[in-house]
């Protein structure tokens, strides 16, 4: 009776549970300086979730999820220059495990839709980079020597929020994402995690014609500065190069600069199978790069596409 009353007033209550067993094996027949390397890892992960949902009104949920990532062959056997560093292998790496708690709410309030998700992930046996030496040298041809190790623990948190407003022919959408990550090494040292994206967001407005199969949209997207850098980020040319293609690392790296860009597009639906789309990107010709990408985004771009669905 209580559950029936709950369903009638607040929505349907749903619970989920799952378990997954994993076994991964890898082999390298002739790895330099190691010879044949063969390893296998196995483990089990589970998940639990509860959700209170009423269609067209709200969706409130809480989830717990586990993860398991087995080291790949590059981390365990690769030797040499991989771009911004000289990597040494570690065939003794153990899998890293993750426990994640996620809570979210999605609300529909007339013409307004709100979506908010918060999460936290904790890693154990986190695979990270540590300084190493190769034939007694800490650098090879200017590249720092590093080795993948099970460094300790990782702690990541995030928040994602979105709002959509619809009124007749107009639709306005906005979104914001914030992420933070820290690594605690076995000696107690704490550093920011590698290549964590900065806070970024978007805002768009679309006009949907009533008598024509036409949608016109103007949008802006951007990111704040990312200056929380892992030690390997500070030696990464994709993040800390003085000027593009200089090959020189900044003395005191300030990270990736903030940016924003403007975009416009129009789409015309010819029929159920055919659509024409015209997109103009980076209208203000902003010079920017996504954190960790290594290359600046293109300048102004005009693109026409024909999409078919069968």
Tab-separated table of C-alpha atoms in Angstrom:
chain	number	residue	atom	x	y	z
A	1	UNK	CA	0.000	0.000	0.000
A	2	UNK	CA	2.812	2.404	0.860
A	3	UNK	CA	4.576	1.671	-2.441
A	4	UNK	CA	1.319	2.106	-4.352
A	5	UNK	CA	0.753	5.450	-2.656
A	6	UNK	CA	4.351	6.465	-3.428
A	7	UNK	CA	3.891	5.604	-7.076
A	8	UNK	CA	0.702	7.632	-7.296
A	9	UNK	CA	2.151	10.759	-5.701
A	10	UNK	CA	5.932	10.906	-6.203
A	11	UNK	CA	6.534	8.444	-9.020
A	12	UNK	CA	7.850	4.932	-9.559
A	13	UNK	CA	10.664	3.666	-7.354
A	14	UNK	CA	13.170	1.496	-9.203
A	15	UNK	CA	16.263	-0.297	-7.924
A	16	UNK	CA	19.011	-1.956	-9.957
A	17	UNK	CA	21.985	-4.164	-9.153
A	18	UNK	CA	24.649	-5.793	-11.259
A	19	UNK	CA	27.941	-7.660	-11.165
A	20	UNK	CA	30.556	-8.186	-13.873
A	21	UNK	CA	33.515	-10.541	-13.938
A	22	UNK	CA	36.537	-9.536	-16.016
A	23	UNK	CA	39.594	-11.433	-17.229
A	24	UNK	CA	42.199	-9.811	-19.488
A	25	UNK	CA	45.400	-11.351	-20.756
A	26	UNK	CA	48.151	-9.814	-22.891
A	27	UNK	CA	51.350	-11.044	-24.483
A	28	UNK	CA	54.350	-9.398	-26.140
A	29	UNK	CA	56.659	-11.910	-27.793
A	30	UNK	CA	59.816	-9.816	-28.128
A	31	UNK	CA	59.686	-6.659	-26.059
A	32	UNK	CA	63.004	-4.720	-26.125
A	33	UNK	CA	65.108	-5.312	-23.007
A	34	UNK	CA	62.366	-7.502	-21.485
A	35	UNK	CA	61.978	-10.444	-23.823
A	36	UNK	CA	58.641	-12.245	-23.732
A	37	UNK	CA	56.079	-10.655	-21.423
A	38	UNK	CA	52.817	-12.397	-20.577
A	39	UNK	CA	50.352	-11.372	-17.913
A	40	UNK	CA	46.729	-11.847	-16.982
A	41	UNK	CA	44.457	-10.007	-14.573
A	42	UNK	CA	40.996	-10.792	-13.342
A	43	UNK	CA	38.469	-9.265	-11.003
A	44	UNK	CA	34.815	-8.558	-10.329
A	45	UNK	CA	32.976	-5.247	-10.075
A	46	UNK	CA	29.441	-4.417	-9.047
A	47	UNK	CA	26.848	-1.666	-9.180
A	48	UNK	CA	23.795	-0.565	-7.202
A	49	UNK	CA	21.249	2.091	-8.028
A	50	UNK	CA	17.940	3.563	-6.939
A	51	UNK	CA	15.709	5.903	-8.922
A	52	UNK	CA	12.487	7.793	-8.253
A	53	UNK	CA	10.874	8.760	-11.553
A	54	UNK	CA	7.664	10.342	-12.664
A	55	UNK	CA	7.427	10.763	-16.420
A	56	UNK	CA	7.265	14.376	-17.497
A	57	UNK	CA	8.025	15.633	-13.980
A	58	UNK	CA	11.238	14.370	-12.392
A	59	UNK	CA	13.939	11.729	-12.327
A	60	UNK	CA	15.965	11.531	-9.092
A	61	UNK	CA	18.697	8.895	-8.836
A	62	UNK	CA	21.619	7.651	-6.770
A	63	UNK	CA	24.132	5.141	-8.153
A	64	UNK	CA	27.203	3.317	-6.890
A	65	UNK	CA	29.506	1.821	-9.518
A	66	UNK	CA	32.822	0.014	-9.464
A	67	UNK	CA	35.411	-0.064	-12.219
A	68	UNK	CA	38.507	-2.093	-13.093
A	69	UNK	CA	41.155	-1.098	-15.648
A	70	UNK	CA	43.884	-3.539	-16.577
A	71	UNK	CA	47.248	-2.071	-17.727
A	72	UNK	CA	47.690	-2.021	-21.487
A	73	UNK	CA	50.726	-3.153	-23.473
A	74	UNK	CA	52.140	0.351	-23.897
A	75	UNK	CA	52.251	0.803	-20.124
A	76	UNK	CA	53.806	-2.605	-19.530
A	77	UNK	CA	56.284	-3.143	-22.377
A	78	UNK	CA	56.795	0.036	-24.484
A	79	UNK	CA	60.280	1.608	-24.451
A	80	UNK	CA	61.220	4.879	-26.123
A	81	UNK	CA	60.233	8.396	-27.087
A	82	UNK	CA	56.434	8.795	-27.088
A	83	UNK	CA	56.373	12.485	-27.975
A	84	UNK	CA	56.935	14.571	-24.856
A	85	UNK	CA	58.752	11.936	-22.790
A	86	UNK	CA	60.918	8.821	-22.925
A	87	UNK	CA	58.907	5.958	-21.413
A	88	UNK	CA	60.162	2.845	-19.669
A	89	UNK	CA	58.019	-0.271	-19.340
A	90	UNK	CA	56.744	-1.867	-16.139
A	91	UNK	CA	55.514	-5.443	-16.570
A	92	UNK	CA	54.684	-5.554	-12.828
A	93	UNK	CA	51.816	-3.064	-13.039
A	94	UNK	CA	48.607	-4.010	-11.239
A	95	UNK	CA	45.069	-3.092	-12.366
A	96	UNK	CA	43.618	0.139	-11.012
A	97	UNK	CA	40.185	0.044	-9.391
A	98	UNK	CA	37.530	2.729	-9.040
A	99	UNK	CA	34.550	3.314	-6.779
A	100	UNK	CA	32.099	5.966	-7.988
A	101	UNK	CA	29.076	7.537	-6.310
A	102	UNK	CA	26.745	9.523	-8.562
A	103	UNK	CA	23.670	11.535	-7.599
A	104	UNK	CA	21.452	13.405	-10.012
A	105	UNK	CA	18.123	15.083	-10.540
A	106	UNK	CA	16.270	15.902	-13.744
A	107	UNK	CA	13.240	18.183	-13.429
A	108	UNK	CA	10.615	19.357	-15.897
A	109	UNK	CA	8.916	22.561	-14.756
A	110	UNK	CA	6.560	23.586	-17.514
A	111	UNK	CA	8.702	25.002	-20.311
A	112	UNK	CA	11.888	24.671	-18.243
A	113	UNK	CA	14.061	21.572	-17.908
A	114	UNK	CA	16.855	21.298	-15.342
A	115	UNK	CA	19.474	18.533	-15.149
A	116	UNK	CA	22.131	18.370	-12.395
A	117	UNK	CA	24.599	15.524	-11.722
A	118	UNK	CA	27.316	15.342	-9.052
A	119	UNK	CA	29.816	12.495	-8.808
A	120	UNK	CA	32.940	11.396	-6.997
A	121	UNK	CA	35.391	8.670	-8.008
A	122	UNK	CA	38.123	7.220	-5.813
A	123	UNK	CA	40.912	5.148	-7.366
A	124	UNK	CA	43.171	2.599	-5.755
A	125	UNK	CA	46.436	1.371	-7.303
A	126	UNK	CA	46.201	4.392	-9.590
A	127	UNK	CA	48.511	4.086	-12.622
A	128	UNK	CA	50.578	7.242	-12.966
A	129	UNK	CA	54.022	8.393	-14.089
A	130	UNK	CA	57.123	8.620	-11.932
A	131	UNK	CA	60.590	9.948	-12.743
A	132	UNK	CA	63.059	7.241	-13.767
A	133	UNK	CA	66.492	6.814	-15.362
A	134	UNK	CA	67.591	5.103	-18.571
A	135	UNK	CA	71.199	3.931	-18.695
A	136	UNK	CA	71.931	6.316	-15.834
A	137	UNK	CA	70.333	9.339	-17.532
A	138	UNK	CA	67.205	11.213	-16.377
A	139	UNK	CA	66.711	12.620	-19.906
A	140	UNK	CA	67.112	11.157	-23.391
A	141	UNK	CA	67.554	13.709	-26.203
A	142	UNK	CA	65.835	16.342	-24.063
A	143	UNK	CA	62.891	14.113	-23.130
A	144	UNK	CA	62.378	13.310	-19.416
A	145	UNK	CA	62.520	9.612	-18.574
A	146	UNK	CA	59.360	8.322	-16.884
A	147	UNK	CA	57.927	4.985	-15.849
A	148	UNK	CA	54.340	3.945	-15.200
A	149	UNK	CA	53.789	2.843	-11.601
A	150	UNK	CA	50.912	2.068	-9.254
A	151	UNK	CA	51.300	5.429	-7.569
A	152	UNK	CA	48.726	5.320	-4.796
A	153	UNK	CA	45.244	6.820	-4.725
A	154	UNK	CA	43.241	9.103	-6.945
A	155	UNK	CA	40.333	11.326	-5.967
A	156	UNK	CA	38.127	12.853	-8.690
A	157	UNK	CA	34.973	14.955	-8.353
A	158	UNK	CA	32.674	16.503	-10.896
A	159	UNK	CA	29.522	18.523	-11.356
A	160	UNK	CA	27.461	18.799	-14.531
A	161	UNK	CA	24.453	21.085	-14.905
A	162	UNK	CA	22.192	21.886	-17.802
A	163	UNK	CA	19.106	24.035	-18.373
A	164	UNK	CA	16.732	23.944	-21.346
A	165	UNK	CA	13.915	26.437	-21.936
A	166	UNK	CA	11.353	25.979	-24.697
A	167	UNK	CA	8.683	28.440	-25.763
A	168	UNK	CA	6.845	27.927	-29.033
A	169	UNK	CA	9.491	28.342	-31.773
A	170	UNK	CA	12.400	29.208	-29.462
A	171	UNK	CA	14.729	26.872	-27.567
A	172	UNK	CA	17.525	28.049	-25.264
A	173	UNK	CA	20.031	25.553	-23.871
A	174	UNK	CA	22.976	26.002	-21.485
A	175	UNK	CA	25.437	23.638	-19.852
A	176	UNK	CA	28.336	23.754	-17.418
A	177	UNK	CA	30.861	21.078	-16.426
A	178	UNK	CA	33.387	21.232	-13.562
A	179	UNK	CA	35.967	18.520	-12.837
A	180	UNK	CA	38.748	18.245	-10.276
A	181	UNK	CA	41.258	15.437	-9.776
A	182	UNK	CA	44.097	14.814	-7.337
A	183	UNK	CA	46.619	12.004	-6.991
A	184	UNK	CA	48.101	10.943	-3.645
A	185	UNK	CA	51.395	9.096	-4.088
A	186	UNK	CA	52.603	6.390	-1.717
A	187	UNK	CA	54.977	8.874	-0.016
A	188	UNK	CA	52.062	11.199	0.825
A	189	UNK	CA	52.738	13.735	-1.945
A	190	UNK	CA	49.569	15.170	-3.503
A	191	UNK	CA	49.471	16.581	-7.043
A	192	UNK	CA	46.724	17.458	-9.533
A	193	UNK	CA	45.802	14.566	-11.812
A	194	UNK	CA	47.003	14.471	-15.423
A	195	UNK	CA	45.113	16.329	-18.165
A	196	UNK	CA	42.007	17.149	-16.128
A	197	UNK	CA	39.776	19.400	-18.256
A	198	UNK	CA	39.046	22.927	-17.015
A	199	UNK	CA	35.584	24.225	-16.229
A	200	UNK	CA	33.773	24.631	-19.546
A	201	UNK	CA	30.294	25.490	-20.711
A	202	UNK	CA	28.024	26.374	-23.592
A	203	UNK	CA	24.986	28.502	-24.400
A	204	UNK	CA	22.810	28.153	-27.477
A	205	UNK	CA	19.608	29.580	-28.856
A	206	UNK	CA	17.640	27.894	-31.621
A	207	UNK	CA	14.705	29.090	-33.708
A	208	UNK	CA	12.460	26.322	-35.044
A	209	UNK	CA	10.221	27.383	-37.918
A	210	UNK	CA	6.585	26.310	-37.687
A	211	UNK	CA	5.667	26.326	-41.366
A	212	UNK	CA	9.062	25.336	-42.771
A	213	UNK	CA	11.376	22.366	-41.993
A	214	UNK	CA	14.057	24.833	-40.889
A	215	UNK	CA	16.104	25.180	-37.676
A	216	UNK	CA	18.550	28.071	-37.138
A	217	UNK	CA	20.898	28.049	-34.135
A	218	UNK	CA	23.520	30.368	-32.657
A	219	UNK	CA	25.790	29.023	-29.924
A	220	UNK	CA	28.814	29.949	-27.848
A	221	UNK	CA	31.193	27.611	-26.011
A	222	UNK	CA	34.245	28.228	-23.884
A	223	UNK	CA	36.483	27.151	-21.040
A	224	UNK	CA	38.280	28.741	-18.121
A	225	UNK	CA	42.058	28.590	-17.667
A	226	UNK	CA	43.475	25.243	-16.536
A	227	UNK	CA	46.555	25.845	-14.385
A	228	UNK	CA	46.222	22.855	-12.038
A	229	UNK	CA	48.886	20.712	-13.676
A	230	UNK	CA	50.398	17.327	-12.946
A	231	UNK	CA	54.236	17.320	-13.058
A	232	UNK	CA	54.108	15.490	-16.389
A	233	UNK	CA	51.684	18.148	-17.735
A	234	UNK	CA	54.311	20.794	-16.976
A	235	UNK	CA	56.726	18.910	-19.264
A	236	UNK	CA	54.124	18.274	-21.967
A	237	UNK	CA	54.586	20.272	-25.179
A	238	UNK	CA	50.841	20.038	-25.825
A	239	UNK	CA	50.248	22.150	-22.712
A	240	UNK	CA	53.418	24.094	-21.888
A	241	UNK	CA	55.137	24.823	-25.212
A	242	UNK	CA	56.372	28.440	-25.431
A	243	UNK	CA	54.954	28.910	-28.940
A	244	UNK	CA	53.419	26.415	-31.303
A	245	UNK	CA	56.013	24.033	-32.819
A	246	UNK	CA	58.884	25.676	-30.905
A	247	UNK	CA	59.682	22.444	-29.057
A	248	UNK	CA	60.611	24.493	-25.962
A	249	UNK	CA	58.891	24.133	-22.580
A	250	UNK	CA	57.875	27.252	-20.628
A	251	UNK	CA	59.941	27.915	-17.506
A	252	UNK	CA	56.858	28.563	-15.355
A	253	UNK	CA	53.979	26.999	-17.230
A	254	UNK	CA	50.695	28.862	-16.855
A	255	UNK	CA	48.628	26.034	-18.330
A	256	UNK	CA	45.980	26.330	-21.032
A	257	UNK	CA	44.534	29.794	-21.587
A	258	UNK	CA	40.796	30.494	-21.294
A	259	UNK	CA	38.827	30.722	-24.521
A	260	UNK	CA	35.416	31.030	-26.090
A	261	UNK	CA	34.114	30.627	-29.632
A	262	UNK	CA	30.942	31.468	-31.533
A	263	UNK	CA	29.120	29.132	-33.926
A	264	UNK	CA	26.053	29.352	-36.188
A	265	UNK	CA	24.207	26.659	-38.080
A	266	UNK	CA	21.060	26.099	-40.091
A	267	UNK	CA	19.467	22.815	-41.105
A	268	UNK	CA	16.765	22.133	-43.674
A	269	UNK	CA	14.912	18.796	-43.603
A	270	UNK	CA	14.072	17.932	-47.186
A	271	UNK	CA	12.136	14.782	-46.286
A	272	UNK	CA	12.268	11.864	-43.845
A	273	UNK	CA	15.494	10.642	-45.431
A	274	UNK	CA	17.407	13.779	-46.374
A	275	UNK	CA	18.698	16.833	-44.497
A	276	UNK	CA	20.935	19.742	-45.564
A	277	UNK	CA	23.073	21.431	-42.914
A	278	UNK	CA	25.183	24.605	-43.116
A	279	UNK	CA	27.611	25.320	-40.243
A	280	UNK	CA	29.837	28.354	-39.646
A	281	UNK	CA	32.321	27.726	-36.808
A	282	UNK	CA	34.586	30.091	-34.856
A	283	UNK	CA	32.898	33.159	-36.304
A	284	UNK	CA	35.183	35.587	-34.437
A	285	UNK	CA	38.332	33.749	-35.577
A	286	UNK	CA	39.412	33.116	-31.962
A	287	UNK	CA	42.771	31.449	-31.439
A	288	UNK	CA	42.416	28.766	-28.785
A	289	UNK	CA	43.081	25.154	-27.960
A	290	UNK	CA	41.329	22.484	-25.945
A	291	UNK	CA	43.373	21.522	-22.876
A	292	UNK	CA	45.859	18.766	-23.753
A	293	UNK	CA	45.061	18.751	-27.486
A	294	UNK	CA	48.459	20.035	-28.659
A	295	UNK	CA	47.066	22.034	-31.584
A	296	UNK	CA	45.130	25.271	-31.839
A	297	UNK	CA	41.572	24.973	-33.110
A	298	UNK	CA	40.917	25.940	-36.747
A	299	UNK	CA	40.072	29.528	-37.628
A	300	UNK	CA	36.811	30.464	-39.299
A	301	UNK	CA	35.239	27.473	-40.995
A	302	UNK	CA	32.228	27.119	-43.262
A	303	UNK	CA	30.899	23.641	-43.882
A	304	UNK	CA	27.931	22.302	-45.868
A	305	UNK	CA	26.789	18.717	-45.390
A	306	UNK	CA	24.132	16.495	-46.871
A	307	UNK	CA	22.812	13.829	-44.501
A	308	UNK	CA	20.902	10.745	-45.618
A	309	UNK	CA	18.983	8.301	-43.440
A	310	UNK	CA	17.840	4.936	-44.723
